[in-house]
Short mmCIF file of C-alpha atoms and ligand atoms in Angstrom, two decimals:
data_model
loop_
_atom_site.label_atom_id
_atom_site.label_comp_id
_atom_site.label_asym_id
_atom_site.label_seq_id
_atom_site.Cartn_x
_atom_site.Cartn_y
_atom_site.Cartn_z
CA MET A 8 77.02 88.20 53.05
CA ASN A 9 73.86 89.97 53.21
CA THR A 10 73.74 93.14 55.46
CA PHE A 11 73.31 92.00 59.08
CA ASP A 12 73.13 87.86 59.15
CA HIS A 13 77.25 87.29 58.31
CA GLY A 14 78.78 85.13 60.94
CA SER A 15 81.56 85.98 62.19
CA SER A 16 84.00 85.03 65.21
CA ILE A 17 84.80 89.52 65.62
CA TRP A 18 84.37 90.24 69.30
CA HIS A 19 83.26 94.07 68.91
CA PRO A 20 83.93 97.06 71.43
CA PHE A 21 80.92 97.68 73.70
CA THR A 22 78.50 95.00 72.37
CA GLN A 23 76.85 92.47 74.21
CA HIS A 24 76.83 89.29 71.77
CA GLY A 25 74.37 87.37 73.72
CA LEU A 26 72.21 89.74 72.88
CA GLY A 27 72.72 89.03 69.32
CA GLU A 28 71.76 92.15 68.14
CA PRO A 29 72.04 92.62 64.64
CA ILE A 30 75.00 93.75 63.61
CA PRO A 31 75.36 95.84 60.49
CA LEU A 32 77.64 95.16 57.49
CA ILE A 33 79.14 98.48 55.88
CA ALA A 34 80.45 98.37 52.69
CA ARG A 35 81.72 101.81 51.22
CA ALA A 36 81.00 105.83 52.91
CA GLU A 37 80.73 109.01 51.82
CA GLY A 38 80.21 112.00 53.09
CA ALA A 39 77.92 111.85 56.24
CA LEU A 40 76.23 108.70 54.26
CA LEU A 41 76.96 104.80 55.28
CA HIS A 42 76.02 102.67 52.67
CA THR A 43 75.48 98.90 52.85
CA ALA A 44 75.81 96.36 50.42
CA ASP A 45 71.50 95.25 49.63
CA ALA A 46 69.90 97.58 51.51
CA GLU A 47 69.21 101.96 51.90
CA PRO A 48 72.39 104.03 53.27
CA PHE A 49 72.64 105.30 56.82
CA VAL A 50 73.17 108.22 58.15
CA ASP A 51 75.60 109.14 60.47
CA ALA A 52 74.40 111.48 62.98
CA ILE A 53 76.98 110.68 65.78
CA SER A 54 80.03 110.73 63.70
CA SER A 55 81.28 107.41 64.00
CA TRP A 56 81.43 107.94 67.53
CA TRP A 57 82.97 111.22 67.02
CA VAL A 58 85.80 111.38 64.90
CA THR A 59 84.38 112.43 61.56
CA THR A 60 84.28 115.82 61.14
CA HIS A 61 84.74 117.13 57.46
CA GLY A 62 82.75 113.69 55.93
CA HIS A 63 83.34 110.14 54.98
CA CYS A 64 86.42 109.42 52.16
CA HIS A 65 86.90 113.28 52.20
CA PRO A 66 88.71 113.25 49.00
CA ARG A 67 91.36 115.37 50.45
CA ILE A 68 92.03 113.48 53.29
CA MET A 69 92.20 110.33 51.21
CA ALA A 70 94.30 111.58 48.61
CA ALA A 71 96.75 112.69 51.34
CA ILE A 72 96.78 108.91 52.59
CA ALA A 73 96.61 107.84 48.73
CA GLN A 74 100.08 109.66 47.68
CA GLN A 75 101.60 109.40 51.50
CA ALA A 76 101.04 105.17 50.24
CA GLN A 77 103.42 105.64 48.05
CA LYS A 78 106.16 107.03 49.51
CA LEU A 79 106.87 105.56 52.92
CA ASP A 80 104.92 103.37 55.33
CA GLN A 81 106.46 103.49 58.86
CA ILE A 82 109.59 104.29 60.27
CA ILE A 83 111.04 104.01 64.11
CA PHE A 84 110.24 107.52 65.54
CA ALA A 85 112.91 107.23 68.46
CA GLY A 86 115.06 109.98 67.35
CA TRP A 87 114.09 109.80 63.99
CA THR A 88 111.38 111.77 61.84
CA HIS A 89 110.32 112.09 58.70
CA GLU A 90 108.43 115.30 56.44
CA PRO A 91 104.56 114.59 57.44
CA ALA A 92 105.29 114.42 61.03
CA GLU A 93 107.01 117.67 61.24
CA ASP A 94 104.39 119.37 59.12
CA VAL A 95 102.24 117.80 61.23
CA ALA A 96 103.28 119.85 64.51
CA ARG A 97 104.38 123.01 62.29
CA ASN A 98 100.08 123.50 60.95
CA LEU A 99 99.10 122.75 64.80
CA ARG A 100 102.13 125.35 66.04
CA ALA A 101 100.15 127.43 63.72
CA ILE A 102 96.41 126.07 64.61
CA MET A 103 96.82 125.83 68.61
CA PRO A 104 97.66 128.67 71.38
CA GLU A 105 101.66 129.45 71.12
CA SER A 106 102.77 128.71 74.60
CA LEU A 107 101.45 124.98 73.51
CA THR A 108 105.73 125.17 72.22
CA ARG A 109 105.75 120.21 71.81
CA VAL A 110 104.02 117.55 69.86
CA PHE A 111 104.08 114.70 70.82
CA PHE A 112 103.00 111.70 68.66
CA SER A 113 100.89 108.59 69.75
CA ASP A 114 97.83 107.25 68.47
CA SER A 115 94.78 107.09 70.49
CA GLY A 116 92.81 109.38 73.07
CA SER A 117 92.97 107.03 75.42
CA THR A 118 97.00 107.11 74.27
CA SER A 119 96.97 110.91 74.38
CA VAL A 120 95.77 111.26 77.53
CA GLU A 121 98.13 108.43 79.23
CA VAL A 122 101.04 110.46 77.64
CA ALA A 123 99.55 113.67 79.18
CA LEU A 124 99.27 112.15 82.99
CA LYS A 125 103.15 110.65 82.37
CA MET A 126 103.85 114.40 81.35
CA ALA A 127 102.55 115.37 84.07
CA LEU A 128 104.25 113.68 86.55
CA GLY A 129 107.36 113.83 84.85
CA TYR A 130 107.27 117.35 85.15
CA TRP A 131 106.77 117.32 88.83
CA HIS A 132 109.79 115.19 89.07
CA GLY A 133 111.71 116.74 86.89
CA ARG A 134 111.30 119.92 89.37
CA ASN A 135 112.28 117.22 92.77
CA GLU A 136 108.62 118.03 94.04
CA PRO A 137 107.13 114.56 93.00
CA ARG A 138 103.28 115.30 93.23
CA HIS A 139 101.05 112.70 91.42
CA ARG A 140 98.13 113.38 92.72
CA ILE A 141 95.35 113.91 89.80
CA VAL A 142 92.53 115.89 90.10
CA VAL A 143 89.24 114.84 87.85
CA MET A 144 85.34 115.60 87.45
CA GLU A 145 83.00 113.31 88.13
CA GLN A 146 80.71 111.80 85.31
CA SER A 147 84.41 112.56 82.78
CA TYR A 148 85.66 110.25 80.34
CA HIS A 149 88.94 110.02 78.92
CA GLY A 150 89.39 106.08 77.59
CA ASP A 151 88.92 102.66 78.12
CA THR A 152 93.13 102.44 79.07
CA ILE A 153 94.08 101.50 82.90
CA GLY A 154 95.32 105.01 83.14
CA ALA A 155 92.72 106.67 81.61
CA MET A 156 89.50 104.35 83.63
CA SER A 157 91.13 105.60 86.40
CA VAL A 158 90.96 109.20 85.83
CA GLY A 159 86.75 108.59 84.61
CA ALA A 160 83.59 108.26 85.72
CA ARG A 161 83.80 104.62 88.18
CA GLY A 162 80.99 102.11 87.33
CA VAL A 163 79.33 99.66 85.40
CA PHE A 164 81.96 99.39 82.09
CA ASN A 165 85.30 100.23 85.33
CA ARG A 166 84.07 97.65 87.67
CA PRO A 167 85.87 93.79 86.92
CA TYR A 168 89.43 96.28 86.79
CA GLU A 169 88.31 98.81 90.22
CA PRO A 170 91.23 96.70 91.98
CA LEU A 171 93.60 98.49 89.08
CA LEU A 172 92.69 101.63 89.10
CA PHE A 173 94.39 104.11 90.55
CA ASP A 174 92.24 106.87 93.41
CA VAL A 175 91.96 110.03 92.48
CA ALA A 176 90.62 113.55 93.35
CA ARG A 177 86.75 114.29 92.87
CA ILE A 178 85.16 117.84 92.29
CA PRO A 179 82.18 118.02 91.23
CA PHE A 180 80.07 118.75 87.62
CA PRO A 181 79.33 122.10 87.56
CA HIS A 182 75.50 121.33 87.22
CA PRO A 183 73.81 125.18 86.32
CA GLY A 184 73.30 127.13 90.11
CA ALA A 185 76.05 124.42 91.72
CA GLU A 186 79.40 126.21 89.86
CA GLN A 187 81.01 127.22 93.23
CA ALA A 188 80.69 123.64 94.44
CA THR A 189 82.84 122.36 91.69
CA LEU A 190 85.42 125.95 91.84
CA ASP A 191 85.10 125.80 96.08
CA ALA A 192 86.29 121.45 95.80
CA LEU A 193 88.51 122.45 93.43
CA GLU A 194 90.95 125.20 95.48
CA SER A 195 90.74 122.77 98.62
CA PHE A 196 91.94 119.94 96.66
CA CYS A 197 94.80 122.80 94.70
CA LYS A 198 96.00 123.53 98.07
CA ALA A 199 97.42 120.47 98.82
CA ARG A 200 101.03 119.57 98.46
CA GLN A 201 100.58 116.83 96.41
CA THR A 202 98.54 117.86 93.22
CA ALA A 203 100.16 117.24 90.06
CA ALA A 204 97.57 118.15 88.05
CA LEU A 205 93.44 118.79 86.89
CA ILE A 206 92.34 116.77 83.95
CA VAL A 207 89.17 117.83 82.24
CA GLU A 208 86.79 117.79 79.72
CA PRO A 209 86.28 121.00 78.16
CA LEU A 210 82.53 122.54 77.87
CA VAL A 211 81.16 119.16 76.90
CA LEU A 212 81.57 115.70 79.08
CA GLY A 213 80.83 113.63 76.09
CA ALA A 214 80.54 109.49 77.18
CA GLY A 215 78.89 110.66 80.33
CA GLY A 216 75.90 112.12 78.86
CA MET A 217 76.79 115.01 76.85
CA LEU A 218 76.49 116.57 80.23
CA MET A 219 77.55 121.17 79.23
CA TYR A 220 78.36 123.77 81.54
CA GLY A 221 79.64 127.18 80.84
CA ALA A 222 82.71 129.12 80.10
CA GLU A 223 83.05 130.92 82.39
CA THR A 224 82.95 127.83 84.77
CA LEU A 225 85.94 126.67 83.17
CA ALA A 226 87.92 129.72 83.31
CA ALA A 227 87.33 130.04 86.81
CA MET A 228 88.13 126.57 87.18
CA HIS A 229 91.95 127.26 85.34
CA ALA A 230 92.21 130.38 87.31
CA ILE A 231 92.39 128.47 90.53
CA CYS A 232 95.07 125.32 88.81
CA GLN A 233 96.71 128.49 87.42
CA ARG A 234 97.06 130.44 91.13
CA HIS A 235 98.61 126.77 92.71
CA GLY A 236 100.73 125.90 90.04
CA VAL A 237 98.75 122.89 89.47
CA LEU A 238 99.06 121.97 85.37
CA PHE A 239 96.20 121.75 83.55
CA ILE A 240 95.51 119.36 81.24
CA ALA A 241 92.52 119.72 78.43
CA ASP A 242 91.55 116.69 76.98
CA GLU A 243 90.24 118.02 73.88
CA VAL A 244 89.96 114.63 72.32
CA MET A 245 85.77 114.86 71.48
CA THR A 246 85.85 118.54 71.35
CA GLY A 247 88.28 119.56 69.96
CA TRP A 248 88.45 120.21 65.63
CA GLY A 249 85.21 122.17 66.42
CA ARG A 250 82.89 120.06 67.60
CA THR A 251 81.48 122.95 70.21
CA GLY A 252 81.74 126.47 67.68
CA THR A 253 85.55 126.89 68.24
CA LEU A 254 88.77 124.89 67.34
CA LEU A 255 88.40 124.04 70.69
CA ALA A 256 86.68 124.56 73.45
CA CYS A 257 88.73 126.00 75.70
CA ASP A 258 88.93 128.91 72.87
CA GLN A 259 85.93 130.40 74.32
CA ALA A 260 86.62 130.38 77.92
CA GLY A 261 89.95 131.95 76.40
CA VAL A 262 92.39 129.35 78.41
CA VAL A 263 95.19 127.82 77.57
CA PRO A 264 95.58 124.27 78.81
CA ASP A 265 99.68 123.60 79.81
CA ILE A 266 99.06 119.73 78.38
CA LEU A 267 96.01 119.29 75.63
CA CYS A 268 95.05 116.01 74.34
CA LEU A 269 93.58 115.87 70.51
CA SER A 270 92.96 112.46 68.37
CA LYS A 271 89.60 112.36 66.99
CA GLY A 272 89.16 115.08 64.51
CA LEU A 273 93.07 115.41 64.29
CA THR A 274 92.74 113.45 61.08
CA GLY A 275 89.20 115.08 60.02
CA GLY A 276 89.07 110.97 61.40
CA ALA A 277 90.10 109.12 58.41
CA VAL A 278 92.31 106.73 60.12
CA PRO A 279 93.62 106.92 64.16
CA LEU A 280 96.42 109.44 65.46
CA ALA A 281 96.82 111.63 68.27
CA VAL A 282 98.98 114.28 69.94
CA THR A 283 99.42 115.04 72.71
CA MET A 284 100.49 119.04 73.46
CA ALA A 285 102.58 120.69 75.84
CA SER A 286 103.84 124.19 77.30
CA GLU A 287 107.67 124.35 77.29
CA PRO A 288 108.12 124.89 80.82
CA VAL A 289 106.06 120.84 80.88
CA PHE A 290 109.34 120.05 77.78
CA GLN A 291 111.49 121.57 79.84
CA ALA A 292 111.17 119.49 83.25
CA HIS A 293 111.96 116.70 80.50
CA TRP A 294 114.95 118.22 79.36
CA SER A 295 118.63 117.34 80.83
CA ALA A 296 121.92 115.82 79.87
CA ASP A 297 121.21 112.20 82.00
CA ARG A 298 119.48 110.28 79.84
CA ALA A 299 117.53 108.57 83.01
CA ARG A 300 115.16 111.75 83.22
CA MET A 301 114.06 111.75 79.32
CA PHE A 302 110.38 111.11 78.71
CA PHE A 303 109.63 107.31 79.35
CA HIS A 304 106.61 106.66 76.36
CA SER A 305 106.97 105.44 72.75
CA SER A 306 104.48 103.09 71.00
CA SER A 307 105.54 101.09 67.88
CA TYR A 308 103.49 103.04 64.93
CA THR A 309 104.41 106.58 66.79
CA ALA A 310 103.85 109.41 64.17
CA ASN A 311 102.69 106.57 61.51
CA PRO A 312 103.39 108.50 58.32
CA ILE A 313 100.38 107.71 56.44
CA ALA A 314 98.17 109.01 59.39
CA CYS A 315 99.92 112.15 59.82
CA ALA A 316 99.72 113.03 55.91
CA ALA A 317 95.87 112.35 56.74
CA ALA A 318 96.23 114.60 59.73
CA GLY A 319 97.89 117.09 57.51
CA ALA A 320 95.45 117.37 55.03
CA ASN A 321 92.70 117.94 57.71
CA LEU A 322 94.27 120.76 59.14
CA ALA A 323 95.53 122.24 55.18
CA ILE A 324 91.56 121.76 54.64
CA TRP A 325 91.32 123.79 58.54
CA ARG A 326 93.55 126.90 56.97
CA GLU A 327 92.14 126.88 53.64
CA GLU A 328 87.89 126.60 53.33
CA PRO A 329 85.81 127.98 55.71
CA VAL A 330 85.46 125.37 58.08
CA LEU A 331 84.37 127.33 60.60
CA ASP A 332 81.53 129.27 58.69
CA ARG A 333 80.20 125.43 58.39
CA ILE A 334 80.57 124.67 61.67
CA ALA A 335 78.10 127.94 62.33
CA THR A 336 75.38 126.62 59.95
CA LEU A 337 75.18 123.56 61.07
CA ALA A 338 74.97 124.87 64.62
CA ALA A 339 71.88 127.26 64.37
CA ARG A 340 70.34 123.78 62.05
CA GLN A 341 70.99 122.14 65.31
CA SER A 342 69.55 124.64 67.50
CA ALA A 343 66.83 125.07 65.37
CA TRP A 344 65.50 121.74 65.34
CA LEU A 345 65.96 121.40 68.99
CA GLU A 346 63.84 124.51 69.18
CA LYS A 347 60.67 122.77 66.89
CA LEU A 348 61.29 119.47 68.46
CA GLY A 349 60.51 121.25 71.99
CA ARG A 350 57.13 123.22 70.70
CA PHE A 351 55.66 119.71 69.37
CA CYS A 352 56.41 117.22 72.09
CA HIS A 353 57.82 117.20 75.40
CA PHE A 354 61.11 115.83 76.67
CA ASP A 355 64.00 117.08 79.32
CA ASN A 356 66.79 119.07 79.08
CA PRO A 357 67.42 120.14 75.35
CA ARG A 358 70.79 121.30 75.30
CA GLN A 359 73.31 122.57 72.60
CA CYS A 360 76.93 123.23 72.41
CA GLY A 361 77.81 124.22 68.59
CA THR A 362 77.21 121.32 66.69
CA ILE A 363 76.22 118.83 69.21
CA ALA A 364 73.12 118.74 70.29
CA ALA A 365 71.11 116.72 72.94
CA LEU A 366 67.85 116.01 75.03
CA ASP A 367 66.89 113.82 77.74
CA LEU A 368 64.35 111.12 77.05
CA LYS A 369 61.14 110.32 79.90
CA THR A 370 62.06 106.32 81.15
CA ARG A 371 60.54 104.04 83.44
CA GLY A 372 64.15 102.59 84.27
CA GLU A 373 66.83 104.89 85.95
CA GLY A 374 68.16 106.69 83.72
CA GLY A 375 72.08 106.74 83.02
CA TYR A 376 74.28 104.67 80.58
CA MET A 377 72.20 101.36 81.21
CA ASP A 378 69.07 102.51 80.91
CA ASP A 379 67.08 100.09 78.55
CA LEU A 380 65.40 102.18 76.85
CA ALA A 381 68.81 102.93 74.68
CA PRO A 382 68.87 99.40 72.81
CA LEU A 383 65.99 99.70 72.08
CA LEU A 384 66.59 103.60 69.98
CA MET A 385 69.42 102.59 68.54
CA THR A 386 67.03 99.51 66.83
CA PHE A 387 64.32 102.47 66.32
CA PHE A 388 66.64 104.85 64.77
CA ARG A 389 68.42 102.02 62.52
CA ASP A 390 65.00 100.75 60.68
CA ARG A 391 64.44 104.52 60.33
CA GLY A 392 67.66 104.73 57.81
CA VAL A 393 70.09 106.24 61.17
CA LEU A 394 73.14 105.52 63.15
CA LEU A 395 72.60 107.47 66.29
CA ARG A 396 73.46 105.60 69.44
CA PRO A 397 71.77 106.93 72.82
CA LEU A 398 73.32 107.21 75.69
CA GLY A 399 71.30 105.44 78.09
CA ASN A 400 68.14 108.09 77.70
CA THR A 401 70.55 111.03 76.17
CA VAL A 402 69.99 111.02 73.06
CA TYR A 403 71.89 113.55 71.45
CA VAL A 404 73.47 114.10 67.34
CA MET A 405 76.39 114.92 66.42
CA PRO A 406 76.98 114.75 62.66
CA PRO A 407 79.71 115.61 60.66
CA TYR A 408 80.00 119.62 59.06
CA CYS A 409 79.02 118.01 55.69
CA ILE A 410 75.66 116.51 56.87
CA THR A 411 72.46 118.31 54.11
CA GLU A 412 69.81 120.07 55.07
CA GLU A 413 67.71 117.27 54.04
CA GLN A 414 70.16 114.42 56.03
CA LEU A 415 70.07 116.48 59.19
CA GLY A 416 65.96 116.59 59.23
CA GLN A 417 65.95 112.87 58.32
CA VAL A 418 68.09 112.66 61.56
CA TRP A 419 65.36 114.57 64.27
CA ASP A 420 62.24 113.41 62.13
CA ALA A 421 63.56 110.09 63.76
CA ILE A 422 63.82 111.70 67.12
CA GLY A 423 60.53 113.28 66.95
CA GLU A 424 58.60 110.36 66.05
CA ALA A 425 61.33 108.81 68.72
CA VAL A 426 59.91 110.57 71.21
CA ILE A 427 55.82 110.13 71.00
CA SER A 428 56.68 106.54 70.96
CA PHE A 429 58.58 106.16 73.68
C1 LIG B 513 86.59 108.76 72.83
C2 LIG B 513 87.69 109.50 74.00
C3 LIG B 513 89.09 109.91 74.57
C4 LIG B 513 89.01 107.68 73.73
O1 LIG B 513 89.61 108.12 72.73
P1 LIG B 513 90.78 106.79 72.02
O2 LIG B 513 90.58 107.14 71.07
O3 LIG B 513 88.83 106.31 71.67
O4 LIG B 513 91.19 105.72 73.21
C5 LIG B 513 89.74 110.15 75.36
N1 LIG B 513 88.60 111.66 75.99
C6 LIG B 513 87.59 111.70 75.27
C7 LIG B 513 86.95 113.16 76.18
C8 LIG B 513 86.55 111.02 74.28
O5 LIG B 513 85.58 111.04 74.12
#
């Protein structure tokens, strides 16, 4: 099998097989590089879809996985426990906001969101005040399962499934200068008796096009929810683990959510795992001697010990290594590149939040996710040894924190070339 031609029966995610686009075969990865068997490596400028934080095959994380694999594979987690999960829970408690006292494990960002929504409704059910309305922000993304799609933006991605999606209340994205409209809409929804929770991606809407808004707006949204007793769910599946410059994006707004979703970087991006952290009142609303009031959620692989060992190693890296310094260095390099490129060529809406930098290319199409520019750009970048996957006409760079100055330069050189070529 060579790099691109490997007759395969795999049905790939978010891939239109009818276009016959080549599918690179990756044999191994290290740091910010993806290696094929027979070609130059690719620089992974999107952290393999936002999961890889410290770098691919990080030695500490891979060693923890190898060690754990000698001892314990999978055990039932309903009513049983194991040290790797206990270690993750203890160390999450130590590093995450103090009032998030409970750690519920699941397997992916989408399931962590499903769990959060079920916890929120369970909270109100347990208080005999059955509220069910969820408030969401327009252009949000929370995953691809039915519940997660329901609280996300509607569009071409979920049109066939729309009859199955439940109704939510939508507040507009807080575009610069229009923040008050967002806050006013939230206030009016929060006044309604049936409103259970707000779910948001703090500071950066990832799949929505790397849309960024200010910490003051995030803080103001949280204050409105608090004032009305509406639960605040922070979906930090993408923004967590340093992406925005701080451990959590919420930290920049001084916001502590009632429910927090974490996945992607939880294991450093090595293996799948997620947690939904909850405040004590959310847990207590399910606490009872009545078995009919327990939290009814589980999946077969809840808190897989090998995945937990990877998360434990990630937490150790955060405790013991200067991760925030690496992030600050990367953020400074990203802003320098964005500024440099802006001096030589023209593009719209340059923006940055921590390690994430984005810009919009001019397009003759309609813009947005289905813009025809995206696949052309992807190929253009791949031909230059760079993995970038633009969101429509939005090009963004979200690399692993270990990316070298030279590798980052290769990425931005390719972007500069694309800006003047398209
Ligand atoms: C990626 C993502 C999800 C979904 O996570 P999966 O692990 O892909 O299910 C949910 N929310 C946000 C904000 C994400 O970026």
